[in-house]
Amino acid sequence: MTARRVCYLLLLMAGIYFTLLYDFQVLRFLLCCVVVIPIASLLLLLPKAFLCRVDVEIKQSVVTRGEPLKLAVIAGNKGFLPTARIFVTLRYRGQGEKEVVEKEWLYGVGRGSKKLSLELSAAHCGEARFAIKRAGVCDYLGLFSLPVRKGKTIRLCVTPVITPVSQKEMEKSGLRAKLFAAEQDGDTALRDYQPGDSIHRVYWKLSVKTEALQVRAYEQTGSMRLFLNYSDGFCDQALKWDRYLDTACSLLCFLIGESGATRMVPEIVWQQQGIFYRHEMRSMEALYAWAYAILMREDMGQLLAEEEIPFLKGSCRLDEDCKLYIGEQCVYEEIGMGI
């Protein structure tokens, strides 16, 4: 379009120059055509700027890391006359990736709509955003362009790759027994009652014998807890964050599968901005919902009781190095899980 504008200006300057040198009616007529025709084209373009709209459409709002992102650019025209060209500048920003800017053209958009399909890659887990940076319609001569209405920014969630840990591998290494035994041992941790403690946490049998109220300091009866021990800034390290989420989700997937036989509901605990949250994983749907909320930075889960926080370090936890610990013992390296 820039080249056309330069050529048009040169032609207009040449026409004015020859008209000043020679008094020919033909030259004046041609000069008038060079001026009037573009003005008429511009006048026809004005209503199209209000009658055209550009949107971005995606087929699914959640994709697994490594899968292609399929989207479509839809240009709509409510006017009676077709448009010559509509240009769209797209901006894509994924977690841990540089911003990608692409410019596309849609030619000959008649009354109705025209779709242009695109495909991008989802390299890292997290939130991806699609936005229309610029959108405009061009006149028939390709000399003028006016902006048109554009759609809102679209958010997309790129989830981790979930590969369930093999039950055979768990049984062979003895990790399954260690995981559930660690939670059952936690029931015996007791302390004296303090003002503000919930009455539901009082251990009445022992309180009657000692004639003093005893409170369960760490109670996990009927649940299997996994503590995700990572810092807030760890989410910005794309490669490490991908590996960490893959490992955490694979472990949770295994625990969900084992919950039917062990009758222990998996529970996940994590920290956001200094606040600890807990959430039960009763099904795979709950796991996907939790992963979506974490990646899209949405609120989810219940606040963890303050008296339980000191015991997290000694429970089953997954550190930033993707090693699984039970207390101070690293059980991840012992079994060599292929996650």
Coordinates of C-alpha atoms in Angstrom, one line a residue:
M1 CA 0.0 0.0 0.0
T2 CA 2.9 2.4 0.7
A3 CA 4.3 1.9 -2.8
R4 CA 0.9 2.7 -4.3
R5 CA 0.7 5.9 -2.4
V6 CA 4.1 7.0 -3.5
C7 CA 3.3 6.3 -7.1
Y8 CA 0.1 8.1 -6.9
L9 CA 1.8 11.2 -5.4
L10 CA 4.4 11.2 -8.1
L11 CA 1.7 10.9 -10.8
L12 CA -0.2 13.7 -9.2
M13 CA 2.9 16.0 -9.1
A14 CA 3.7 15.2 -12.7
G15 CA 0.2 16.0 -13.8
I16 CA 0.2 19.4 -12.0
Y17 CA 3.6 20.1 -13.5
F18 CA 2.6 19.4 -17.1
T19 CA -0.7 21.3 -16.6
L20 CA 1.3 24.4 -15.6
L21 CA 3.5 24.1 -18.7
Y22 CA 0.9 23.4 -21.3
D23 CA -2.6 24.7 -21.6
F24 CA -4.3 21.6 -22.8
Q25 CA -7.8 20.7 -21.9
V26 CA -7.0 17.0 -22.0
L27 CA -4.3 17.3 -19.4
R28 CA -6.7 19.2 -17.1
F29 CA -9.3 16.5 -17.6
L30 CA -6.8 13.8 -16.8
L31 CA -5.6 15.7 -13.7
C32 CA -9.2 16.0 -12.6
C33 CA -9.7 12.3 -12.9
V34 CA -6.6 11.6 -10.9
V35 CA -8.0 13.7 -8.1
V36 CA -11.7 12.9 -8.2
I37 CA -11.5 9.1 -8.6
P38 CA -9.4 8.6 -5.3
I39 CA -11.8 11.0 -3.5
A40 CA -14.8 9.0 -4.7
S41 CA -13.0 5.8 -3.5
L42 CA -12.4 7.3 -0.1
L43 CA -16.1 8.3 0.2
L44 CA -17.1 4.8 -0.5
L45 CA -14.7 3.6 2.2
L46 CA -16.1 5.7 5.0
P47 CA -19.3 3.6 5.7
K48 CA -17.3 0.4 5.5
A49 CA -15.2 1.4 8.5
F50 CA -18.5 1.3 10.6
L51 CA -20.0 -1.8 9.0
C52 CA -16.9 -4.1 9.2
R53 CA -15.7 -6.0 12.2
V54 CA -12.8 -8.4 12.9
D55 CA -12.8 -11.1 15.6
V56 CA -10.6 -14.0 16.6
E57 CA -12.2 -17.3 17.3
I58 CA -10.7 -20.4 18.9
K59 CA -12.2 -23.9 19.0
Q60 CA -11.2 -24.8 22.5
S61 CA -10.0 -22.7 25.5
V62 CA -7.8 -25.4 27.0
V63 CA -5.1 -27.3 25.2
T64 CA -2.3 -29.6 26.4
R65 CA 1.3 -28.3 26.1
G66 CA 2.8 -29.3 22.8
E67 CA -0.5 -29.4 20.9
P68 CA -1.1 -26.9 18.1
L69 CA -3.3 -23.9 18.8
K70 CA -5.9 -23.5 16.1
L71 CA -7.6 -20.2 15.7
A72 CA -9.5 -18.4 13.0
V73 CA -9.7 -14.7 12.1
I74 CA -13.2 -13.8 11.0
A75 CA -13.9 -10.6 9.1
G76 CA -17.5 -9.5 8.9
N77 CA -19.0 -7.0 6.5
K78 CA -22.6 -5.8 7.0
G79 CA -22.5 -3.4 4.0
F80 CA -23.9 -4.1 0.5
L81 CA -20.7 -3.4 -1.3
P82 CA -17.8 -5.9 -1.0
T83 CA -14.5 -4.7 0.5
A84 CA -11.3 -4.9 -1.4
R85 CA -9.0 -5.9 1.5
I86 CA -9.0 -6.1 5.2
F87 CA -5.7 -6.2 7.1
V88 CA -5.3 -7.7 10.6
T89 CA -2.3 -7.5 12.9
L90 CA -2.4 -10.3 15.5
R91 CA -0.5 -10.4 18.8
Y92 CA 0.2 -13.7 20.6
R93 CA 1.9 -14.0 23.9
G94 CA 2.4 -17.3 25.7
Q95 CA 3.8 -18.1 29.1
G96 CA 7.6 -17.9 28.9
E97 CA 7.6 -16.9 25.2
K98 CA 8.4 -13.8 23.3
E99 CA 5.5 -11.9 21.8
V100 CA 4.6 -13.0 18.3
V101 CA 3.1 -10.4 15.9
E102 CA 1.6 -11.6 12.6
K103 CA 0.0 -9.6 9.8
E104 CA -2.7 -11.2 7.6
W105 CA -4.8 -10.0 4.7
L106 CA -8.3 -11.0 3.8
Y107 CA -9.2 -10.2 0.2
G108 CA -12.7 -9.6 -1.3
V109 CA -14.9 -9.8 1.8
G110 CA -18.4 -9.6 0.5
R111 CA -21.6 -9.2 2.4
G112 CA -21.4 -11.6 5.3
S113 CA -18.1 -13.0 6.7
K114 CA -14.8 -14.5 5.7
K115 CA -12.6 -16.8 7.8
L116 CA -8.9 -17.2 7.8
S117 CA -7.4 -20.2 9.7
L118 CA -4.1 -20.0 11.6
E119 CA -2.1 -22.4 13.7
L120 CA 0.4 -21.6 16.4
S121 CA 2.3 -23.8 19.0
A122 CA 1.8 -24.0 22.7
A123 CA 5.3 -24.4 24.1
H124 CA 4.8 -23.8 27.8
C125 CA 2.2 -24.3 30.5
G126 CA 0.3 -21.2 31.5
E127 CA -1.9 -18.5 30.1
A128 CA -1.8 -17.6 26.5
R129 CA -3.4 -14.4 25.0
F130 CA -4.5 -13.6 21.5
A131 CA -5.3 -10.0 20.7
I132 CA -6.0 -8.0 17.6
K133 CA -3.4 -5.2 17.6
R134 CA -4.7 -3.5 14.5
A135 CA -7.5 -4.0 12.0
G136 CA -8.5 -1.9 9.0
V137 CA -10.2 -1.9 5.7
C138 CA -8.7 -0.6 2.4
D139 CA -10.4 1.2 -0.5
Y140 CA -10.6 -0.2 -4.0
L141 CA -7.5 1.6 -5.2
G142 CA -5.4 0.6 -2.2
L143 CA -4.5 4.2 -1.3
F144 CA -6.5 4.7 1.9
S145 CA -7.2 2.6 5.0
L146 CA -9.5 3.2 8.0
P147 CA -9.6 1.3 11.3
V148 CA -12.5 -1.1 11.9
R149 CA -14.0 -2.6 15.1
K150 CA -12.1 -5.5 16.6
G151 CA -12.9 -8.2 19.1
K152 CA -11.6 -8.5 22.7
T153 CA -8.5 -10.3 23.9
I154 CA -8.9 -14.1 24.1
R155 CA -7.4 -16.1 27.0
L156 CA -6.3 -19.6 26.5
C157 CA -5.0 -22.2 29.1
V158 CA -2.1 -24.5 28.2
T159 CA -2.2 -27.4 30.6
P160 CA 0.6 -29.8 31.6
V161 CA 1.2 -33.2 30.1
I162 CA -0.3 -35.8 32.5
T163 CA 1.3 -39.2 32.3
P164 CA 0.0 -41.4 35.2
V165 CA 2.7 -43.0 37.3
S166 CA 2.7 -46.7 36.8
Q167 CA 1.1 -48.7 39.6
K168 CA 3.6 -51.5 39.0
E169 CA 6.5 -49.1 39.5
M170 CA 4.9 -47.8 42.7
E171 CA 4.4 -51.3 44.1
K172 CA 7.9 -52.4 43.1
S173 CA 9.6 -49.4 44.8
G174 CA 7.4 -49.5 47.9
L175 CA 6.5 -45.9 47.4
R176 CA 2.8 -46.6 47.6
A177 CA 3.1 -48.0 51.1
K178 CA 5.3 -45.1 52.2
L179 CA 2.9 -42.5 50.9
F180 CA -0.1 -43.8 52.7
A181 CA 1.7 -44.8 55.9
A182 CA 3.1 -41.3 56.2
E183 CA -0.4 -39.9 56.4
Q184 CA -1.7 -42.5 58.9
D185 CA 1.2 -41.7 61.2
G186 CA 0.3 -38.1 61.3
D187 CA -2.9 -38.8 63.4
T188 CA -0.9 -39.3 66.6
A189 CA 0.5 -35.7 66.8
L190 CA -1.3 -34.0 69.7
R191 CA -0.9 -30.9 71.8
D192 CA -2.7 -29.0 74.6
Y193 CA -5.8 -27.1 73.8
Q194 CA -5.3 -23.3 73.2
P195 CA -7.9 -20.6 73.0
G196 CA -9.2 -20.3 69.5
D197 CA -8.8 -24.0 68.5
S198 CA -11.8 -25.6 66.9
I199 CA -13.8 -27.8 69.2
H200 CA -14.0 -30.4 66.4
R201 CA -10.2 -31.0 66.7
V202 CA -10.4 -32.1 70.4
Y203 CA -9.3 -35.7 71.0
W204 CA -11.9 -36.6 73.6
K205 CA -10.7 -40.1 74.5
L206 CA -7.3 -38.9 75.7
S207 CA -8.8 -35.7 77.2
V208 CA -11.0 -37.8 79.6
K209 CA -8.1 -39.8 80.8
T210 CA -5.7 -36.8 81.3
E211 CA -8.4 -34.5 82.5
A212 CA -7.0 -31.9 80.1
L213 CA -8.2 -31.0 76.6
Q214 CA -5.9 -32.5 73.9
V215 CA -6.1 -31.2 70.3
R216 CA -5.0 -33.0 67.1
A217 CA -2.2 -30.9 65.7
Y218 CA -2.1 -32.7 62.4
E219 CA -5.0 -34.7 61.3
Q220 CA -5.4 -36.4 57.9
T221 CA -7.7 -39.3 58.6
G222 CA -9.3 -40.4 55.3
S223 CA -7.1 -38.2 53.1
M224 CA -3.7 -38.3 51.4
R225 CA -1.9 -34.9 51.4
L226 CA 0.6 -33.7 48.8
F227 CA 2.3 -30.4 49.5
L228 CA 3.6 -28.5 46.5
N229 CA 6.6 -26.6 47.9
Y230 CA 7.6 -23.8 45.4
S231 CA 8.1 -20.1 45.5
D232 CA 5.9 -17.5 43.8
G233 CA 8.7 -16.5 41.3
F234 CA 9.2 -20.2 40.3
C235 CA 6.1 -20.0 38.0
D236 CA 8.0 -17.6 35.7
Q237 CA 10.8 -20.1 35.0
A238 CA 9.0 -21.7 32.0
L239 CA 11.0 -25.0 31.5
K240 CA 11.3 -25.8 35.2
W241 CA 7.6 -24.9 35.8
D242 CA 6.6 -27.2 33.0
R243 CA 8.5 -30.1 34.4
Y244 CA 7.3 -29.4 37.9
L245 CA 3.6 -29.3 36.9
D246 CA 4.0 -32.5 34.8
T247 CA 5.4 -34.3 37.9
A248 CA 2.8 -33.0 40.3
C249 CA -0.2 -33.8 38.0
S250 CA 1.2 -37.3 37.3
L251 CA 1.5 -38.0 41.0
L252 CA -2.0 -36.7 41.7
C253 CA -3.4 -38.7 38.8
F254 CA -1.9 -41.8 40.5
L255 CA -3.3 -40.9 43.9
I256 CA -6.8 -40.3 42.4
G257 CA -6.7 -43.8 40.9
E258 CA -5.7 -45.3 44.2
S259 CA -8.3 -43.5 46.2
G260 CA -10.9 -46.1 45.5
A261 CA -8.9 -49.0 47.0
T262 CA -7.4 -47.1 49.9
R263 CA -10.5 -44.9 50.7
M264 CA -8.2 -42.0 51.1
V265 CA -9.1 -38.8 49.2
P266 CA -6.0 -37.1 47.7
E267 CA -5.6 -33.5 48.9
I268 CA -3.2 -31.0 47.5
V269 CA -1.7 -28.0 49.4
W270 CA 0.0 -25.1 47.8
Q271 CA 1.1 -21.5 48.6
Q272 CA 0.2 -18.3 46.8
Q273 CA 1.7 -15.0 48.0
G274 CA 2.2 -16.3 51.5
I275 CA -1.2 -17.9 51.9
F276 CA -1.7 -21.7 52.0
Y277 CA -4.6 -23.3 50.2
R278 CA -5.9 -26.8 50.2
H279 CA -8.1 -28.7 47.7
E280 CA -9.5 -32.2 47.5
M281 CA -8.9 -34.2 44.3
R282 CA -11.8 -36.6 44.2
S283 CA -11.7 -37.1 40.4
M284 CA -9.7 -36.2 37.3
E285 CA -12.2 -33.4 36.6
A286 CA -11.1 -31.8 39.9
L287 CA -7.4 -32.2 38.9
Y288 CA -8.0 -30.4 35.6
A289 CA -10.1 -27.7 37.3
W290 CA -7.2 -27.1 39.8
A291 CA -4.6 -27.0 37.0
Y292 CA -6.7 -24.5 35.1
A293 CA -7.2 -22.2 38.2
I294 CA -3.5 -22.3 39.0
L295 CA -2.3 -21.5 35.5
M296 CA -4.9 -18.8 34.9
R297 CA -4.2 -17.3 38.4
E298 CA -7.8 -17.7 39.6
D299 CA -8.9 -18.2 43.1
M300 CA -9.5 -21.8 44.2
G301 CA -9.4 -24.0 47.2
Q302 CA -9.9 -23.4 51.0
L303 CA -7.6 -21.8 53.4
L304 CA -5.4 -24.2 55.3
A305 CA -5.6 -24.0 59.1
E306 CA -2.7 -22.2 60.7
E307 CA -1.9 -25.0 63.1
E308 CA -1.3 -27.4 60.2
I309 CA 1.2 -25.2 58.4
P310 CA 4.3 -26.1 60.5
F311 CA 3.8 -29.8 59.7
L312 CA 3.9 -29.3 55.9
K313 CA 7.7 -29.5 55.7
G314 CA 7.6 -32.9 57.4
S315 CA 4.8 -34.3 55.2
C316 CA 4.8 -35.6 51.7
R317 CA 5.9 -32.8 49.5
L318 CA 7.2 -32.0 46.0
D319 CA 10.1 -29.5 45.9
E320 CA 11.2 -27.3 43.1
D321 CA 13.8 -29.8 42.0
C322 CA 10.9 -32.2 41.2
K323 CA 12.0 -34.6 44.0
L324 CA 9.4 -36.1 46.2
Y325 CA 10.1 -36.1 49.9
I326 CA 8.5 -37.8 52.9
G327 CA 9.8 -35.8 55.8
E328 CA 13.6 -35.5 55.1
Q329 CA 13.8 -38.7 53.0
C330 CA 13.8 -38.2 49.2
V331 CA 11.8 -41.0 47.6
Y332 CA 11.8 -39.7 44.1
E333 CA 15.4 -40.7 43.4
E334 CA 14.9 -44.1 44.9
I335 CA 12.3 -45.2 42.4
G336 CA 13.4 -43.2 39.3
M337 CA 9.9 -42.4 38.1
G338 CA 9.8 -41.7 34.4
I339 CA 7.7 -38.6 34.5

